[in-house]
Short mmCIF file of C-alpha atoms and ligand atoms in Angstrom, two decimals:
data_model
loop_
_atom_site.label_atom_id
_atom_site.label_comp_id
_atom_site.label_asym_id
_atom_site.label_seq_id
_atom_site.Cartn_x
_atom_site.Cartn_y
_atom_site.Cartn_z
CA MET S 6 -19.04 -6.62 6.78
CA ASN S 7 -18.54 -3.74 8.41
CA CYS S 8 -15.36 -2.02 7.59
CA ARG S 9 -13.13 -1.43 10.37
CA SER S 10 -9.12 -0.54 11.72
CA SER S 11 -7.87 1.88 9.19
CA SER S 12 -4.84 2.57 10.98
CA MET S 13 -3.11 0.17 10.36
CA PHE S 14 -3.08 1.71 6.65
CA PRO S 15 -0.36 4.17 5.47
CA PHE S 16 -2.19 7.93 4.91
CA LEU S 17 -0.83 10.21 2.48
CA PHE S 18 2.25 11.81 2.65
CA LEU S 19 4.66 13.49 -0.03
CA PHE S 20 8.37 12.70 0.99
CA LEU S 21 10.58 11.27 -1.18
CA PHE S 22 13.17 9.68 -0.13
CA SER S 23 17.22 8.69 -1.91
CA PHE S 24 18.59 6.22 -1.09
CA SER S 25 21.83 5.22 -2.94
CA TRP S 26 22.64 1.56 -2.52
CA ILE S 27 26.29 2.19 -3.30
CA ALA S 28 26.41 4.24 0.15
CA SER S 29 29.19 6.90 -1.78
CA ALA S 30 29.89 9.60 0.75
CA ASP S 31 30.10 11.83 -2.51
CA ARG S 32 27.83 10.79 -4.13
CA HIS S 33 25.73 11.94 -2.19
CA GLU S 34 27.31 15.74 -1.16
CA ASP S 35 27.27 16.31 -5.26
CA PHE S 36 23.84 15.79 -4.91
CA LEU S 37 23.55 17.83 -2.32
CA GLN S 38 25.32 21.20 -3.67
CA CYS S 39 23.50 20.43 -7.32
CA LEU S 40 19.46 20.91 -5.16
CA HIS S 41 21.42 24.00 -3.72
CA TYR S 42 22.89 24.78 -7.24
CA GLN S 43 19.11 23.66 -8.51
CA ASN S 44 16.72 25.97 -6.19
CA SER S 45 18.38 28.42 -3.83
CA ASN S 46 14.82 29.45 -2.95
CA ALA S 47 15.07 27.83 1.05
CA ILE S 48 15.46 24.51 0.32
CA SER S 49 17.67 23.24 2.15
CA LYS S 50 14.35 24.04 5.44
CA VAL S 51 12.95 20.72 2.98
CA ILE S 52 16.54 18.52 3.32
CA TYR S 53 17.72 15.73 6.35
CA THR S 54 20.68 13.74 6.39
CA PRO S 55 21.07 11.78 9.27
CA ILE S 56 23.51 14.49 10.49
CA ASN S 57 20.35 16.14 11.53
CA SER S 58 18.99 16.09 14.53
CA SER S 59 15.31 15.81 13.32
CA TYR S 60 16.50 13.42 10.80
CA SER S 61 14.56 10.16 12.83
CA SER S 62 12.34 12.29 14.16
CA VAL S 63 11.41 12.76 9.92
CA LEU S 64 11.94 9.60 9.16
CA GLN S 65 9.39 7.73 12.49
CA PHE S 66 6.82 10.11 11.37
CA SER S 67 5.75 8.45 7.70
CA ILE S 68 6.91 4.27 9.03
CA ARG S 69 3.48 2.95 9.62
CA ASN S 70 4.82 -0.62 9.74
CA GLY S 71 7.00 -2.08 12.20
CA ARG S 72 8.57 -4.38 9.71
CA PHE S 73 9.58 -1.32 8.77
CA ASN S 74 11.22 -0.03 11.61
CA THR S 75 13.90 -2.52 12.53
CA SER S 76 18.04 -1.50 12.12
CA ALA S 77 18.08 -3.86 8.47
CA THR S 78 15.25 -1.49 7.59
CA PRO S 79 17.83 0.24 4.66
CA LYS S 80 17.52 3.98 5.64
CA PRO S 81 17.36 7.13 3.28
CA LEU S 82 21.00 8.98 2.82
CA VAL S 83 18.66 12.11 1.93
CA ILE S 84 14.96 12.76 3.14
CA VAL S 85 13.06 15.77 1.42
CA THR S 86 10.19 17.26 2.13
CA PRO S 87 9.43 19.38 -0.74
CA LEU S 88 7.52 22.00 -0.12
CA ASN S 89 5.86 22.80 -3.69
CA VAL S 90 7.21 22.02 -7.54
CA ALA S 91 10.75 23.11 -7.95
CA HIS S 92 11.56 21.31 -5.10
CA ILE S 93 9.99 17.97 -6.08
CA GLN S 94 11.53 18.94 -9.48
CA ALA S 95 14.61 19.74 -7.85
CA ALA S 96 15.17 16.42 -6.63
CA ILE S 97 14.21 14.30 -9.19
CA ALA S 98 16.86 16.09 -11.63
CA CYS S 99 19.42 16.29 -8.82
CA SER S 100 18.61 12.57 -8.09
CA GLN S 101 18.94 11.10 -11.81
CA LYS S 102 21.90 13.08 -12.31
CA HIS S 103 24.13 11.70 -8.84
CA GLY S 104 22.26 7.84 -9.46
CA LEU S 105 20.88 7.81 -5.84
CA GLN S 106 17.09 6.13 -6.50
CA ILE S 107 13.91 8.40 -5.49
CA ARG S 108 11.72 7.19 -2.67
CA VAL S 109 8.14 8.16 -2.54
CA ARG S 110 6.66 7.74 0.23
CA SER S 111 2.20 7.93 -0.45
CA GLY S 112 -0.72 6.18 -0.14
CA GLY S 113 -4.15 5.97 -0.36
CA HIS S 114 -7.29 4.12 -0.73
CA ASP S 115 -10.69 3.49 -3.32
CA TYR S 116 -13.42 1.93 -0.97
CA GLU S 117 -16.37 1.87 -2.42
CA ASP S 118 -20.04 1.67 -0.19
CA ARG S 119 -23.68 -0.44 0.08
CA LEU S 120 -26.95 1.06 0.59
CA LEU S 121 -29.45 -0.75 2.39
CA SER S 122 -32.73 -1.36 0.24
CA TYR S 123 -30.36 -3.44 -1.84
CA MET S 124 -28.95 -5.34 1.97
CA GLN S 125 -32.47 -5.77 2.36
CA GLU S 126 -33.33 -7.31 -0.76
CA SER S 127 -30.00 -9.63 -1.21
CA PHE S 128 -29.08 -10.75 2.62
CA PRO S 129 -32.71 -10.29 3.77
CA GLU S 130 -31.59 -13.00 7.14
CA LEU S 131 -28.64 -10.14 8.14
CA GLY S 132 -32.32 -8.05 9.39
CA LEU S 133 -30.16 -4.89 8.79
CA VAL S 134 -32.05 -1.50 9.09
CA LYS S 135 -31.57 1.93 9.37
CA GLU S 136 -30.35 1.67 13.24
CA ASP S 137 -26.91 -0.53 12.23
CA CYS S 138 -25.67 2.22 10.14
CA ILE S 139 -24.10 5.52 10.45
CA GLU S 140 -24.17 8.27 8.06
CA MET S 141 -21.46 10.18 7.90
CA SER S 142 -19.48 12.98 5.70
CA TRP S 143 -16.74 11.71 4.31
CA ILE S 144 -14.29 13.71 5.66
CA GLU S 145 -16.11 11.94 8.96
CA SER S 146 -15.57 8.65 7.91
CA THR S 147 -12.02 9.54 7.94
CA VAL S 148 -12.24 9.99 11.10
CA TYR S 149 -14.44 6.93 12.37
CA PHE S 150 -12.13 4.32 10.29
CA ALA S 151 -8.69 5.65 12.14
CA GLN S 152 -10.03 4.55 15.14
CA PHE S 153 -11.32 7.40 16.87
CA PRO S 154 -14.42 7.99 19.18
CA ARG S 155 -17.48 8.21 17.89
CA ASN S 156 -18.09 13.04 17.52
CA THR S 157 -14.24 13.31 17.47
CA SER S 158 -13.85 16.43 16.36
CA LEU S 159 -12.38 17.13 13.31
CA GLU S 160 -9.64 18.45 14.10
CA VAL S 161 -7.76 15.66 15.35
CA LEU S 162 -6.55 14.83 11.46
CA LEU S 163 -4.18 17.90 11.86
CA ASN S 164 -2.73 16.72 14.43
CA ARG S 165 0.08 15.05 11.99
CA SER S 166 2.11 13.48 15.90
CA PRO S 167 2.41 9.96 14.38
CA ARG S 168 0.44 7.25 16.12
CA PRO S 169 1.67 3.85 17.92
CA THR S 170 2.48 1.08 15.49
CA SER S 171 2.96 -2.67 15.46
CA PHE S 172 3.98 -5.58 13.02
CA PHE S 173 1.66 -6.45 10.26
CA LYS S 174 0.62 -7.58 6.40
CA GLY S 175 -1.43 -7.56 4.35
CA LYS S 176 -2.82 -9.60 1.90
CA THR S 177 -5.87 -9.05 -1.33
CA ASP S 178 -8.24 -11.52 -3.29
CA PHE S 179 -10.61 -10.73 -5.72
CA VAL S 180 -13.84 -12.91 -5.14
CA LYS S 181 -15.40 -14.19 -8.92
CA GLU S 182 -18.00 -16.58 -7.97
CA PRO S 183 -19.56 -16.49 -4.64
CA ILE S 184 -18.00 -18.18 -2.26
CA PRO S 185 -19.22 -22.16 -0.60
CA LYS S 186 -20.58 -22.10 2.37
CA THR S 187 -17.92 -24.56 3.53
CA ALA S 188 -15.10 -22.32 2.78
CA LEU S 189 -16.21 -19.40 4.44
CA GLU S 190 -16.39 -22.13 7.84
CA GLY S 191 -12.67 -22.96 7.32
CA ILE S 192 -11.72 -18.69 7.40
CA TRP S 193 -13.61 -19.14 10.38
CA GLU S 194 -10.79 -22.27 12.30
CA ARG S 195 -8.44 -19.97 11.11
CA LEU S 196 -9.28 -16.72 12.67
CA ASP S 197 -9.96 -19.61 15.46
CA GLN S 198 -6.39 -20.11 15.51
CA VAL S 199 -3.54 -18.47 18.12
CA ASP S 200 -1.78 -17.72 15.62
CA ALA S 201 -4.02 -15.24 14.26
CA GLY S 202 -3.44 -12.62 15.73
CA SER S 203 -5.74 -10.01 15.95
CA ALA S 204 -6.07 -10.79 12.59
CA GLU S 205 -9.12 -9.19 9.92
CA LEU S 206 -10.67 -9.58 6.89
CA GLN S 207 -12.23 -6.73 4.97
CA PHE S 208 -15.29 -7.66 2.06
CA THR S 209 -15.18 -4.56 -0.26
CA ALA S 210 -18.44 -4.98 -2.47
CA TYR S 211 -18.12 -4.24 -5.84
CA GLY S 212 -21.11 -4.47 -8.66
CA GLY S 213 -23.76 -2.01 -9.82
CA LYS S 214 -21.65 1.16 -11.41
CA MET S 215 -18.39 -0.99 -10.90
CA ASN S 216 -19.19 -4.57 -13.43
CA GLU S 217 -20.16 -1.06 -16.15
CA ILE S 218 -16.14 -0.56 -16.45
CA ALA S 219 -13.97 -2.48 -18.04
CA GLU S 220 -10.63 -3.59 -17.65
CA SER S 221 -8.66 -1.69 -20.12
CA SER S 222 -11.55 1.79 -19.31
CA THR S 223 -8.12 2.79 -16.76
CA PRO S 224 -4.72 0.57 -15.06
CA PHE S 225 -6.97 -0.85 -12.35
CA PRO S 226 -8.64 -4.02 -13.66
CA HIS S 227 -10.82 -5.19 -11.24
CA ARG S 228 -14.10 -3.94 -12.25
CA ALA S 229 -16.68 -5.66 -13.92
CA GLY S 230 -17.59 -9.04 -13.02
CA THR S 231 -16.17 -8.78 -9.55
CA LEU S 232 -18.46 -9.61 -6.56
CA TYR S 233 -16.30 -8.69 -4.17
CA GLN S 234 -12.41 -7.57 -3.01
CA ILE S 235 -10.91 -9.38 0.42
CA HIS S 236 -8.74 -8.19 2.08
CA TYR S 237 -6.14 -10.24 4.75
CA GLY S 238 -4.70 -8.42 7.13
CA ILE S 239 -2.89 -9.16 10.40
CA SER S 240 -0.84 -7.16 12.92
CA TRP S 241 1.14 -8.05 16.18
CA ASP S 242 2.92 -6.00 18.56
CA GLU S 243 5.63 -8.77 19.88
CA GLU S 244 8.73 -8.04 18.22
CA GLY S 245 11.21 -10.67 17.29
CA ILE S 246 11.72 -12.85 14.20
CA GLU S 247 9.85 -16.07 15.82
CA ALA S 248 6.61 -13.63 16.19
CA TYR S 249 7.59 -12.50 12.99
CA ALA S 250 7.53 -15.69 11.59
CA LYS S 251 4.25 -17.09 13.57
CA TYR S 252 1.54 -14.44 11.88
CA ILE S 253 3.09 -14.17 8.43
CA SER S 254 3.20 -17.49 8.08
CA TRP S 255 -0.74 -18.22 9.32
CA ILE S 256 -1.48 -15.55 6.90
CA ARG S 257 0.11 -17.44 4.16
CA ARG S 258 -1.36 -20.23 4.62
CA LEU S 259 -4.43 -18.05 4.78
CA TYR S 260 -4.03 -17.11 1.15
CA SER S 261 -3.28 -20.88 -0.11
CA TYR S 262 -6.15 -22.03 2.29
CA MET S 263 -8.19 -19.53 -0.08
CA ALA S 264 -6.55 -19.94 -3.65
CA PRO S 265 -9.66 -22.26 -5.72
CA TYR S 266 -11.98 -19.74 -4.26
CA VAL S 267 -10.87 -16.18 -5.27
CA SER S 268 -9.69 -15.55 -9.08
CA LYS S 269 -7.68 -17.63 -11.05
CA ASN S 270 -5.22 -17.01 -14.21
CA PRO S 271 -3.89 -14.62 -12.91
CA ARG S 272 -4.86 -14.70 -9.45
CA GLN S 273 -6.28 -11.36 -9.49
CA ALA S 274 -4.27 -8.50 -6.63
CA TYR S 275 -4.78 -5.05 -5.40
CA VAL S 276 -1.81 -3.22 -6.68
CA ASN S 277 -2.27 0.05 -2.66
CA TYR S 278 -1.50 -3.38 -0.46
CA ARG S 279 1.50 -3.79 -1.96
CA ASP S 280 2.04 -7.55 -1.50
CA LEU S 281 5.93 -8.06 -2.29
CA ASP S 282 5.20 -12.35 -1.60
CA LEU S 283 3.75 -12.41 -5.88
CA GLY S 284 7.44 -11.46 -6.74
CA VAL S 285 9.70 -8.91 -6.44
CA ASN S 286 12.65 -6.66 -9.71
CA ASN S 287 16.20 -8.16 -8.20
CA LEU S 288 18.07 -5.10 -7.23
CA GLY S 289 18.77 -3.08 -10.24
CA ASN S 290 17.52 -4.56 -12.98
CA THR S 291 13.88 -4.92 -13.32
CA SER S 292 12.75 -7.24 -16.11
CA TYR S 293 9.55 -7.19 -17.95
CA ARG S 294 8.96 -11.42 -17.77
CA GLN S 295 9.51 -11.35 -13.94
CA ALA S 296 7.72 -8.12 -13.67
CA SER S 297 4.85 -9.65 -15.44
CA ILE S 298 4.55 -12.44 -12.70
CA TRP S 299 2.87 -9.33 -10.14
CA GLY S 300 1.96 -7.08 -12.55
CA THR S 301 -0.18 -9.23 -14.62
CA LYS S 302 -1.71 -9.38 -11.00
CA TYR S 303 -2.24 -6.17 -10.20
CA PHE S 304 -2.74 -5.02 -13.71
CA LYS S 305 -3.90 -7.61 -15.62
CA ASN S 306 -3.93 -6.96 -19.76
CA ASN S 307 -2.98 -3.21 -18.87
CA PHE S 308 0.13 -4.13 -17.59
CA ASP S 309 1.73 -4.06 -21.23
CA ARG S 310 0.33 -0.84 -22.33
CA LEU S 311 2.26 -0.11 -18.20
CA VAL S 312 5.41 -1.66 -19.88
CA ARG S 313 4.79 0.61 -22.59
CA VAL S 314 4.38 4.06 -21.38
CA LYS S 315 7.28 3.00 -19.26
CA THR S 316 9.39 3.07 -21.82
CA ALA S 317 8.67 5.14 -23.81
CA VAL S 318 8.55 7.98 -20.77
CA ASP S 319 10.99 6.26 -18.55
CA PRO S 320 13.42 3.50 -20.72
CA ALA S 321 16.49 4.30 -18.61
CA ASN S 322 13.93 2.91 -15.64
CA PHE S 323 15.16 6.12 -12.89
CA PHE S 324 11.74 5.44 -11.20
CA ARG S 325 12.01 2.30 -9.81
CA ASN S 326 11.05 0.13 -6.82
CA GLU S 327 10.48 -3.80 -5.37
CA GLN S 328 7.60 -4.32 -7.66
CA SER S 329 7.77 -0.88 -10.29
CA ILE S 330 6.31 -1.00 -13.79
CA PRO S 331 10.06 -2.48 -16.32
CA PRO S 332 10.53 -0.47 -19.66
CA LEU S 333 10.50 -3.40 -22.47
CA SER S 334 14.91 -3.08 -23.31
CA SER S 335 14.89 -5.31 -19.84
CA TRP S 336 13.84 -8.79 -20.37
C1 NAG P 413 20.37 19.88 7.86
O1 NAG P 413 21.73 20.22 8.14
C2 NAG P 413 21.84 20.94 6.82
C3 NAG P 413 23.04 20.94 7.44
O2 NAG P 413 23.53 21.59 8.30
C4 NAG P 413 21.28 22.49 7.18
O3 NAG P 413 22.14 23.23 5.80
C5 NAG P 413 19.60 21.34 6.57
O4 NAG P 413 19.35 23.18 6.70
C6 NAG P 413 19.76 21.27 8.39
N1 NAG P 413 17.98 20.91 7.21
C7 NAG P 413 16.84 21.42 7.56
C8 NAG P 413 15.47 20.94 7.68
O5 NAG P 413 16.89 21.91 9.42
C1 NAG P 414 -22.30 12.41 18.31
O1 NAG P 414 -23.04 13.72 18.01
C2 NAG P 414 -24.70 13.35 17.54
C3 NAG P 414 -25.57 15.20 17.42
O2 NAG P 414 -24.66 16.61 18.15
C4 NAG P 414 -25.25 13.70 18.85
O3 NAG P 414 -26.85 12.90 18.00
C5 NAG P 414 -24.73 11.61 19.29
O4 NAG P 414 -25.87 11.33 19.93
C6 NAG P 414 -24.08 11.79 19.13
N1 NAG P 414 -23.04 10.06 19.67
C7 NAG P 414 -21.95 10.20 20.60
C8 NAG P 414 -21.88 8.63 20.66
O5 NAG P 414 -21.60 10.25 21.35
C1 NAG P 415 10.44 2.69 15.61
O1 NAG P 415 11.78 1.93 16.25
C2 NAG P 415 12.20 2.83 17.66
C3 NAG P 415 12.99 2.23 18.59
O2 NAG P 415 12.75 1.01 17.67
C4 NAG P 415 11.04 3.43 18.24
O3 NAG P 415 11.03 4.21 19.34
C5 NAG P 415 9.98 3.93 17.04
O4 NAG P 415 7.96 4.50 17.99
C6 NAG P 415 9.74 2.76 16.06
N1 NAG P 415 8.93 4.14 15.73
C7 NAG P 415 7.26 3.48 14.57
C8 NAG P 415 7.21 4.51 14.34
O5 NAG P 415 7.67 2.51 14.97
C1 NAG P 416 21.55 -7.36 -15.47
O1 NAG P 416 21.67 -7.50 -16.48
C2 NAG P 416 22.06 -7.88 -17.66
C3 NAG P 416 21.83 -8.62 -17.98
O2 NAG P 416 20.09 -10.18 -18.41
C4 NAG P 416 23.72 -8.52 -17.06
O3 NAG P 416 23.99 -8.40 -17.83
C5 NAG P 416 23.60 -7.28 -15.80
O4 NAG P 416 24.82 -7.87 -14.68
C6 NAG P 416 23.13 -7.25 -14.84
N1 NAG P 416 23.44 -6.48 -12.97
C7 NAG P 416 23.45 -6.89 -12.35
C8 NAG P 416 23.32 -5.61 -11.83
O5 NAG P 416 22.52 -7.86 -12.08
#
């Protein structure tokens, strides 16, 4: 249950992308003028449109999955790389004024660890000893998870040049009851299939202190009652629709196979490993009923509370994405 391979996961960014689904040159000009008007304070240094020679490299810089690096992937009209709060405010105010949609680049993970003594008590058959473990500071673990060789200097974290990316798809489950041995054998069989490519499963232990945190304490509801989370991932390097179909189908089949062994009604999912297979909002028209399908998987009963917050702070649904929380006005 060693967690490896995080190169496929995005790390923290603060890039604002402004999209317009109805591409309009005027709108985009008005938006740029608005930005300069709102914030003359050197904002042009952080605005990129396709005419800027560095537009492509700035866009590419934050792509961490080849599936979103195709000619069919919508490209932002404008990229803003804000350096301060005023830049963010100007980008939001002007997008709203001129009918552009904002997409924010960001990400983050919240893994917790395990204890050696607990492993020896609960899983003595694994024979885990201190020598099998590597003790390191949190910052060193970031370098480890990014798969740099041991003892690589922390300076490597200052290197922001993108590393080569492959195509990737992930899904998640939460496990409430021990999975029977036969089910684990079924997982092994699937991992041996050719279509598994470089698939991997990560099991993140819950329990302990996490068991004391009720569903309603924070928007993330999956702590109390969860034994562990499974993250299924598959990555591949071959370009093209055939490879895409093969590997996506493999992970979807594995996900179907796992249904009897994981949380149910709803089958819970982790919002930080967003999975668009669970459903998406209609473009420009979010419906509460539709969004409840994935919203309750990610947030359980907290979904309704989030809808109330959304309704209070963004009734016009300005901040939206494929799986955003809808305001209550939209049924
Ligand atoms: C992009 O091009 C515009 C127009 O020439 C310029 O004003 C802006 O400063 C450029 N952006 C960057 C980040 O250099
Ligand atoms: C990493 O550095 C430590 C301390 O300098 C050393 O004891 C250890 O052998 C090194 N490990 C590797 C894999 O180089
Ligand atoms: C995206 O695709 C382009 C050309 O197809 C390639 O040069 C670039 O390295 C890719 N970027 C990423 C982040 O995969
Ligand atoms: C959004 O939903 C409303 C009400 O159901 C409908 O009238 C409108 O045509 C929809 N708009 C789009 C863009 O689908």
